Amino acid sequence: MRVRPISAEVLVEELADQLICREPDSYLRVALDGAPAARPEALADALVGPLRARGRPTVRIDTADFLRPASLRLEFGRDNPDSFYLGWFDEAGLAREVLDPAGPGGSGRVLTRLWDATADRAVRAPYQDLPPRAILLVSGPLLLGGGLAFDVTVHLEMSAAALARRTPAETAWTLPAYERYADEVAPASFADVVVRVDDPRHPAMVLERS
């Protein structure tokens, strides 16, 4: 593997420059994929300002707002890694309410939040009309390989040891799901951009995989 160490600040600026060059006359659906320990939501949040400064309206989506109801998520227990891997996130809802409307021929009307996991009920949020040339930043784990329609994919990769070290004890039960994701989906093998974040404070761009 060949990598280029990079500061977190430069990473954001370089990604912003890459994104504004893609599909300049349409909506751009961007996945920022990574386990919570990799902090994909922090990278997505950090990109909003630079993208807007470059003239691209930007909308943030987090898959934590697209969970399935608790009766489905927790059917086999609160700490079942197979259920987490296969059935926690409402991918159909994300496609229906966000990715398809922002895709070719879509309406351009999206719902940025679908489910309130705390209250375990649908969020009564209004639909939002996307401005022309808007960039949608969708952050969360396990985003790739399931057929979701993204135009650009960014994967935040961690070694198994780093992931275990940086995952809180109360969510360590999810680690087998991420191991399965790495083995079965291998997102680092096909994502458009791969960033090594064993220490999120010191990322490294993956330039070439062995």
mmCIF file with all atom_site columns, C-alpha atoms in Angstrom, residues 33-191:
data_model
loop_
_atom_site.group_PDB
_atom_site.id
_atom_site.type_symbol
_atom_site.label_atom_id
_atom_site.label_alt_id
_atom_site.label_comp_id
_atom_site.label_asym_id
_atom_site.label_entity_id
_atom_site.label_seq_id
_atom_site.pdbx_PDB_ins_code
_atom_site.Cartn_x
_atom_site.Cartn_y
_atom_site.Cartn_z
_atom_site.occupancy
_atom_site.B_iso_or_equiv
_atom_site.pdbx_formal_charge
_atom_site.auth_seq_id
_atom_site.auth_comp_id
_atom_site.auth_asym_id
_atom_site.auth_atom_id
_atom_site.pdbx_PDB_model_num
ATOM 1   C CA . ASP A 1 33  ? -18.352 5.833   4.607   1.00 0.00 ? 33  ASP A CA 1
ATOM 2   C CA . GLY A 1 34  ? -16.735 4.719   7.829   1.00 0.00 ? 34  GLY A CA 1
ATOM 3   C CA . ALA A 1 35  ? -17.270 3.246   11.264  1.00 0.00 ? 35  ALA A CA 1
ATOM 4   C CA . PRO A 1 36  ? -18.099 5.746   14.020  1.00 0.00 ? 36  PRO A CA 1
ATOM 5   C CA . ALA A 1 37  ? -14.495 5.528   15.245  1.00 0.00 ? 37  ALA A CA 1
ATOM 6   C CA . ALA A 1 38  ? -13.390 6.929   11.867  1.00 0.00 ? 38  ALA A CA 1
ATOM 7   C CA . ARG A 1 39  ? -15.723 9.926   12.346  1.00 0.00 ? 39  ARG A CA 1
ATOM 8   C CA . PRO A 1 40  ? -17.211 10.178  8.845   1.00 0.00 ? 40  PRO A CA 1
ATOM 9   C CA . GLU A 1 41  ? -19.764 12.678  10.138  1.00 0.00 ? 41  GLU A CA 1
ATOM 10  C CA . ALA A 1 42  ? -16.968 15.023  11.256  1.00 0.00 ? 42  ALA A CA 1
ATOM 11  C CA . LEU A 1 43  ? -15.387 14.960  7.796   1.00 0.00 ? 43  LEU A CA 1
ATOM 12  C CA . ALA A 1 44  ? -18.773 15.582  6.185   1.00 0.00 ? 44  ALA A CA 1
ATOM 13  C CA . ASP A 1 45  ? -19.469 18.508  8.506   1.00 0.00 ? 45  ASP A CA 1
ATOM 14  C CA . ALA A 1 46  ? -16.018 19.960  7.816   1.00 0.00 ? 46  ALA A CA 1
ATOM 15  C CA . LEU A 1 47  ? -16.654 19.872  4.061   1.00 0.00 ? 47  LEU A CA 1
ATOM 16  C CA . VAL A 1 48  ? -19.824 21.967  4.176   1.00 0.00 ? 48  VAL A CA 1
ATOM 17  C CA . GLY A 1 49  ? -18.163 25.365  4.599   1.00 0.00 ? 49  GLY A CA 1
ATOM 18  C CA . PRO A 1 50  ? -15.403 24.874  1.996   1.00 0.00 ? 50  PRO A CA 1
ATOM 19  C CA . LEU A 1 51  ? -17.881 23.560  -0.564  1.00 0.00 ? 51  LEU A CA 1
ATOM 20  C CA . ARG A 1 52  ? -20.226 26.483  -0.034  1.00 0.00 ? 52  ARG A CA 1
ATOM 21  C CA . ALA A 1 53  ? -17.278 28.868  -0.232  1.00 0.00 ? 53  ALA A CA 1
ATOM 22  C CA . ARG A 1 54  ? -16.534 27.329  -3.635  1.00 0.00 ? 54  ARG A CA 1
ATOM 23  C CA . GLY A 1 55  ? -20.064 28.119  -4.791  1.00 0.00 ? 55  GLY A CA 1
ATOM 24  C CA . ARG A 1 56  ? -21.734 24.743  -4.313  1.00 0.00 ? 56  ARG A CA 1
ATOM 25  C CA . PRO A 1 57  ? -24.857 24.517  -2.129  1.00 0.00 ? 57  PRO A CA 1
ATOM 26  C CA . THR A 1 58  ? -24.381 21.622  0.278   1.00 0.00 ? 58  THR A CA 1
ATOM 27  C CA . VAL A 1 59  ? -26.863 19.427  2.148   1.00 0.00 ? 59  VAL A CA 1
ATOM 28  C CA . ARG A 1 60  ? -25.920 17.105  5.009   1.00 0.00 ? 60  ARG A CA 1
ATOM 29  C CA . ILE A 1 61  ? -27.494 13.690  5.531   1.00 0.00 ? 61  ILE A CA 1
ATOM 30  C CA . ASP A 1 62  ? -26.573 11.257  8.323   1.00 0.00 ? 62  ASP A CA 1
ATOM 31  C CA . THR A 1 63  ? -27.683 7.634   8.244   1.00 0.00 ? 63  THR A CA 1
ATOM 32  C CA . ALA A 1 64  ? -28.383 7.869   11.986  1.00 0.00 ? 64  ALA A CA 1
ATOM 33  C CA . ASP A 1 65  ? -31.552 9.641   10.827  1.00 0.00 ? 65  ASP A CA 1
ATOM 34  C CA . PHE A 1 66  ? -32.424 6.742   8.515   1.00 0.00 ? 66  PHE A CA 1
ATOM 35  C CA . LEU A 1 67  ? -32.643 3.840   10.946  1.00 0.00 ? 67  LEU A CA 1
ATOM 36  C CA . ARG A 1 68  ? -35.322 1.189   10.788  1.00 0.00 ? 68  ARG A CA 1
ATOM 37  C CA . PRO A 1 69  ? -37.902 1.011   13.622  1.00 0.00 ? 69  PRO A CA 1
ATOM 38  C CA . ALA A 1 70  ? -36.659 -0.545  16.868  1.00 0.00 ? 70  ALA A CA 1
ATOM 39  C CA . SER A 1 71  ? -39.031 -3.492  16.466  1.00 0.00 ? 71  SER A CA 1
ATOM 40  C CA . LEU A 1 72  ? -37.086 -4.452  13.329  1.00 0.00 ? 72  LEU A CA 1
ATOM 41  C CA . ARG A 1 73  ? -33.593 -3.327  14.335  1.00 0.00 ? 73  ARG A CA 1
ATOM 42  C CA . LEU A 1 74  ? -33.655 -5.063  17.686  1.00 0.00 ? 74  LEU A CA 1
ATOM 43  C CA . GLU A 1 75  ? -35.672 -8.136  16.777  1.00 0.00 ? 75  GLU A CA 1
ATOM 44  C CA . PHE A 1 76  ? -32.713 -10.394 17.575  1.00 0.00 ? 76  PHE A CA 1
ATOM 45  C CA . GLY A 1 77  ? -31.346 -8.356  20.464  1.00 0.00 ? 77  GLY A CA 1
ATOM 46  C CA . ARG A 1 78  ? -29.692 -5.008  21.112  1.00 0.00 ? 78  ARG A CA 1
ATOM 47  C CA . ASP A 1 79  ? -26.166 -6.270  20.521  1.00 0.00 ? 79  ASP A CA 1
ATOM 48  C CA . ASN A 1 80  ? -26.468 -8.631  17.576  1.00 0.00 ? 80  ASN A CA 1
ATOM 49  C CA . PRO A 1 81  ? -23.736 -7.825  15.024  1.00 0.00 ? 81  PRO A CA 1
ATOM 50  C CA . ASP A 1 82  ? -25.507 -9.682  12.214  1.00 0.00 ? 82  ASP A CA 1
ATOM 51  C CA . SER A 1 83  ? -28.649 -7.620  12.708  1.00 0.00 ? 83  SER A CA 1
ATOM 52  C CA . PHE A 1 84  ? -26.557 -4.459  12.777  1.00 0.00 ? 84  PHE A CA 1
ATOM 53  C CA . TYR A 1 85  ? -24.827 -5.449  9.553   1.00 0.00 ? 85  TYR A CA 1
ATOM 54  C CA . LEU A 1 86  ? -27.947 -6.471  7.677   1.00 0.00 ? 86  LEU A CA 1
ATOM 55  C CA . GLY A 1 87  ? -30.906 -4.648  9.127   1.00 0.00 ? 87  GLY A CA 1
ATOM 56  C CA . TRP A 1 88  ? -30.292 -1.497  11.133  1.00 0.00 ? 88  TRP A CA 1
ATOM 57  C CA . PHE A 1 89  ? -30.265 1.078   8.377   1.00 0.00 ? 89  PHE A CA 1
ATOM 58  C CA . ASP A 1 90  ? -33.233 1.888   6.175   1.00 0.00 ? 90  ASP A CA 1
ATOM 59  C CA . GLU A 1 91  ? -31.433 1.781   2.853   1.00 0.00 ? 91  GLU A CA 1
ATOM 60  C CA . ALA A 1 92  ? -34.721 1.697   0.948   1.00 0.00 ? 92  ALA A CA 1
ATOM 61  C CA . GLY A 1 93  ? -35.830 4.870   2.710   1.00 0.00 ? 93  GLY A CA 1
ATOM 62  C CA . LEU A 1 94  ? -32.511 6.565   2.030   1.00 0.00 ? 94  LEU A CA 1
ATOM 63  C CA . ALA A 1 95  ? -32.780 5.690   -1.640  1.00 0.00 ? 95  ALA A CA 1
ATOM 64  C CA . ARG A 1 96  ? -36.425 6.708   -1.885  1.00 0.00 ? 96  ARG A CA 1
ATOM 65  C CA . GLU A 1 97  ? -36.197 9.995   0.004   1.00 0.00 ? 97  GLU A CA 1
ATOM 66  C CA . VAL A 1 98  ? -32.681 11.192  -0.840  1.00 0.00 ? 98  VAL A CA 1
ATOM 67  C CA . LEU A 1 99  ? -30.631 9.407   -3.471  1.00 0.00 ? 99  LEU A CA 1
ATOM 68  C CA . ASP A 1 100 ? -33.263 8.750   -6.128  1.00 0.00 ? 100 ASP A CA 1
ATOM 69  C CA . PRO A 1 101 ? -34.789 12.263  -6.020  1.00 0.00 ? 101 PRO A CA 1
ATOM 70  C CA . ALA A 1 102 ? -31.257 13.679  -6.364  1.00 0.00 ? 102 ALA A CA 1
ATOM 71  C CA . GLY A 1 103 ? -30.392 11.334  -9.208  1.00 0.00 ? 103 GLY A CA 1
ATOM 72  C CA . PRO A 1 104 ? -30.908 11.649  -12.957 1.00 0.00 ? 104 PRO A CA 1
ATOM 73  C CA . GLY A 1 105 ? -34.517 12.566  -13.694 1.00 0.00 ? 105 GLY A CA 1
ATOM 74  C CA . GLY A 1 106 ? -35.314 12.916  -9.991  1.00 0.00 ? 106 GLY A CA 1
ATOM 75  C CA . SER A 1 107 ? -37.615 15.513  -8.506  1.00 0.00 ? 107 SER A CA 1
ATOM 76  C CA . GLY A 1 108 ? -34.888 17.286  -6.533  1.00 0.00 ? 108 GLY A CA 1
ATOM 77  C CA . ARG A 1 109 ? -37.086 17.198  -3.416  1.00 0.00 ? 109 ARG A CA 1
ATOM 78  C CA . VAL A 1 110 ? -35.427 15.338  -0.550  1.00 0.00 ? 110 VAL A CA 1
ATOM 79  C CA . LEU A 1 111 ? -36.137 14.466  3.060   1.00 0.00 ? 111 LEU A CA 1
ATOM 80  C CA . THR A 1 112 ? -33.028 15.009  5.170   1.00 0.00 ? 112 THR A CA 1
ATOM 81  C CA . ARG A 1 113 ? -34.322 13.079  8.201   1.00 0.00 ? 113 ARG A CA 1
ATOM 82  C CA . LEU A 1 114 ? -36.691 10.110  8.141   1.00 0.00 ? 114 LEU A CA 1
ATOM 83  C CA . TRP A 1 115 ? -36.627 8.405   11.565  1.00 0.00 ? 115 TRP A CA 1
ATOM 84  C CA . ASP A 1 116 ? -36.143 9.654   15.125  1.00 0.00 ? 116 ASP A CA 1
ATOM 85  C CA . ALA A 1 117 ? -34.422 6.724   16.830  1.00 0.00 ? 117 ALA A CA 1
ATOM 86  C CA . THR A 1 118 ? -34.839 8.210   20.314  1.00 0.00 ? 118 THR A CA 1
ATOM 87  C CA . ALA A 1 119 ? -38.603 8.581   20.012  1.00 0.00 ? 119 ALA A CA 1
ATOM 88  C CA . ASP A 1 120 ? -38.789 5.583   17.645  1.00 0.00 ? 120 ASP A CA 1
ATOM 89  C CA . ARG A 1 121 ? -41.131 7.289   15.236  1.00 0.00 ? 121 ARG A CA 1
ATOM 90  C CA . ALA A 1 122 ? -41.045 9.060   11.904  1.00 0.00 ? 122 ALA A CA 1
ATOM 91  C CA . VAL A 1 123 ? -39.664 12.576  11.857  1.00 0.00 ? 123 VAL A CA 1
ATOM 92  C CA . ARG A 1 124 ? -42.219 15.140  10.790  1.00 0.00 ? 124 ARG A CA 1
ATOM 93  C CA . ALA A 1 125 ? -39.747 17.105  8.711   1.00 0.00 ? 125 ALA A CA 1
ATOM 94  C CA . PRO A 1 126 ? -40.666 18.985  5.541   1.00 0.00 ? 126 PRO A CA 1
ATOM 95  C CA . TYR A 1 127 ? -39.263 18.074  2.167   1.00 0.00 ? 127 TYR A CA 1
ATOM 96  C CA . GLN A 1 128 ? -36.453 20.277  0.917   1.00 0.00 ? 128 GLN A CA 1
ATOM 97  C CA . ASP A 1 129 ? -36.028 21.449  -2.669  1.00 0.00 ? 129 ASP A CA 1
ATOM 98  C CA . LEU A 1 130 ? -32.395 21.097  -3.661  1.00 0.00 ? 130 LEU A CA 1
ATOM 99  C CA . PRO A 1 131 ? -30.777 24.205  -5.137  1.00 0.00 ? 131 PRO A CA 1
ATOM 100 C CA . PRO A 1 132 ? -29.184 23.784  -8.560  1.00 0.00 ? 132 PRO A CA 1
ATOM 101 C CA . ARG A 1 133 ? -25.793 22.023  -8.461  1.00 0.00 ? 133 ARG A CA 1
ATOM 102 C CA . ALA A 1 134 ? -26.239 21.005  -4.826  1.00 0.00 ? 134 ALA A CA 1
ATOM 103 C CA . ILE A 1 135 ? -23.872 18.500  -3.257  1.00 0.00 ? 135 ILE A CA 1
ATOM 104 C CA . LEU A 1 136 ? -25.373 15.954  -0.851  1.00 0.00 ? 136 LEU A CA 1
ATOM 105 C CA . LEU A 1 137 ? -22.952 14.629  1.766   1.00 0.00 ? 137 LEU A CA 1
ATOM 106 C CA . VAL A 1 138 ? -24.228 11.346  3.205   1.00 0.00 ? 138 VAL A CA 1
ATOM 107 C CA . SER A 1 139 ? -22.217 10.055  6.166   1.00 0.00 ? 139 SER A CA 1
ATOM 108 C CA . GLY A 1 140 ? -22.407 6.793   8.064   1.00 0.00 ? 140 GLY A CA 1
ATOM 109 C CA . PRO A 1 141 ? -21.153 3.214   8.320   1.00 0.00 ? 141 PRO A CA 1
ATOM 110 C CA . LEU A 1 142 ? -21.708 0.315   5.933   1.00 0.00 ? 142 LEU A CA 1
ATOM 111 C CA . LEU A 1 143 ? -22.765 2.588   3.080   1.00 0.00 ? 143 LEU A CA 1
ATOM 112 C CA . LEU A 1 144 ? -21.055 0.896   0.169   1.00 0.00 ? 144 LEU A CA 1
ATOM 113 C CA . GLY A 1 145 ? -21.635 -2.320  -1.708  1.00 0.00 ? 145 GLY A CA 1
ATOM 114 C CA . GLY A 1 146 ? -25.385 -2.466  -1.172  1.00 0.00 ? 146 GLY A CA 1
ATOM 115 C CA . GLY A 1 147 ? -26.478 -0.846  -4.401  1.00 0.00 ? 147 GLY A CA 1
ATOM 116 C CA . LEU A 1 148 ? -27.070 2.679   -3.097  1.00 0.00 ? 148 LEU A CA 1
ATOM 117 C CA . ALA A 1 149 ? -26.683 5.204   -5.900  1.00 0.00 ? 149 ALA A CA 1
ATOM 118 C CA . PHE A 1 150 ? -23.743 7.463   -5.074  1.00 0.00 ? 150 PHE A CA 1
ATOM 119 C CA . ASP A 1 151 ? -21.808 9.521   -7.590  1.00 0.00 ? 151 ASP A CA 1
ATOM 120 C CA . VAL A 1 152 ? -18.660 9.752   -5.458  1.00 0.00 ? 152 VAL A CA 1
ATOM 121 C CA . THR A 1 153 ? -17.609 7.395   -2.668  1.00 0.00 ? 153 THR A CA 1
ATOM 122 C CA . VAL A 1 154 ? -15.122 8.188   0.100   1.00 0.00 ? 154 VAL A CA 1
ATOM 123 C CA . HIS A 1 155 ? -14.132 5.374   2.451   1.00 0.00 ? 155 HIS A CA 1
ATOM 124 C CA . LEU A 1 156 ? -12.429 6.017   5.776   1.00 0.00 ? 156 LEU A CA 1
ATOM 125 C CA . GLU A 1 157 ? -10.383 2.895   6.396   1.00 0.00 ? 157 GLU A CA 1
ATOM 126 C CA . MET A 1 158 ? -9.090  1.654   9.750   1.00 0.00 ? 158 MET A CA 1
ATOM 127 C CA . SER A 1 159 ? -7.097  -1.431  10.610  1.00 0.00 ? 159 SER A CA 1
ATOM 128 C CA . ALA A 1 160 ? -8.916  -3.975  12.747  1.00 0.00 ? 160 ALA A CA 1
ATOM 129 C CA . ALA A 1 161 ? -6.609  -3.192  15.660  1.00 0.00 ? 161 ALA A CA 1
ATOM 130 C CA . ALA A 1 162 ? -7.170  0.566   15.424  1.00 0.00 ? 162 ALA A CA 1
ATOM 131 C CA . LEU A 1 163 ? -10.904 0.119   15.074  1.00 0.00 ? 163 LEU A CA 1
ATOM 132 C CA . ALA A 1 164 ? -11.043 -2.100  18.160  1.00 0.00 ? 164 ALA A CA 1
ATOM 133 C CA . ARG A 1 165 ? -8.886  0.337   20.108  1.00 0.00 ? 165 ARG A CA 1
ATOM 134 C CA . ARG A 1 166 ? -10.992 3.378   19.214  1.00 0.00 ? 166 ARG A CA 1
ATOM 135 C CA . THR A 1 167 ? -14.443 1.798   19.538  1.00 0.00 ? 167 THR A CA 1
ATOM 136 C CA . PRO A 1 168 ? -16.065 2.394   22.953  1.00 0.00 ? 168 PRO A CA 1
ATOM 137 C CA . ALA A 1 169 ? -16.658 -0.696  25.072  1.00 0.00 ? 169 ALA A CA 1
ATOM 138 C CA . GLU A 1 170 ? -20.429 -0.251  24.895  1.00 0.00 ? 170 GLU A CA 1
ATOM 139 C CA . THR A 1 171 ? -20.403 -0.623  21.109  1.00 0.00 ? 171 THR A CA 1
ATOM 140 C CA . ALA A 1 172 ? -17.633 -3.201  20.799  1.00 0.00 ? 172 ALA A CA 1
ATOM 141 C CA . TRP A 1 173 ? -20.303 -5.731  19.865  1.00 0.00 ? 173 TRP A CA 1
ATOM 142 C CA . THR A 1 174 ? -20.451 -4.052  16.408  1.00 0.00 ? 174 THR A CA 1
ATOM 143 C CA . LEU A 1 175 ? -16.846 -4.966  15.581  1.00 0.00 ? 175 LEU A CA 1
ATOM 144 C CA . PRO A 1 176 ? -17.706 -8.325  13.946  1.00 0.00 ? 176 PRO A CA 1
ATOM 145 C CA . ALA A 1 177 ? -20.043 -6.442  11.596  1.00 0.00 ? 177 ALA A CA 1
ATOM 146 C CA . TYR A 1 178 ? -17.229 -4.153  10.449  1.00 0.00 ? 178 TYR A CA 1
ATOM 147 C CA . GLU A 1 179 ? -14.924 -7.140  10.023  1.00 0.00 ? 179 GLU A CA 1
ATOM 148 C CA . ARG A 1 180 ? -17.561 -8.800  7.877   1.00 0.00 ? 180 ARG A CA 1
ATOM 149 C CA . TYR A 1 181 ? -17.996 -5.581  5.873   1.00 0.00 ? 181 TYR A CA 1
ATOM 150 C CA . ALA A 1 182 ? -14.258 -5.395  5.210   1.00 0.00 ? 182 ALA A CA 1
ATOM 151 C CA . ASP A 1 183 ? -14.139 -9.054  4.144   1.00 0.00 ? 183 ASP A CA 1
ATOM 152 C CA . GLU A 1 184 ? -17.345 -9.321  2.114   1.00 0.00 ? 184 GLU A CA 1
ATOM 153 C CA . VAL A 1 185 ? -17.668 -5.840  0.621   1.00 0.00 ? 185 VAL A CA 1
ATOM 154 C CA . ALA A 1 186 ? -14.017 -4.682  0.692   1.00 0.00 ? 186 ALA A CA 1
ATOM 155 C CA . PRO A 1 187 ? -14.980 -1.017  0.254   1.00 0.00 ? 187 PRO A CA 1
ATOM 156 C CA . ALA A 1 188 ? -11.348 0.115   0.158   1.00 0.00 ? 188 ALA A CA 1
ATOM 157 C CA . SER A 1 189 ? -10.899 -1.846  -3.074  1.00 0.00 ? 189 SER A CA 1
ATOM 158 C CA . PHE A 1 190 ? -13.358 0.237   -5.091  1.00 0.00 ? 190 PHE A CA 1
ATOM 159 C CA . ALA A 1 191 ? -14.162 3.523   -3.337  1.00 0.00 ? 191 ALA A CA 1
#
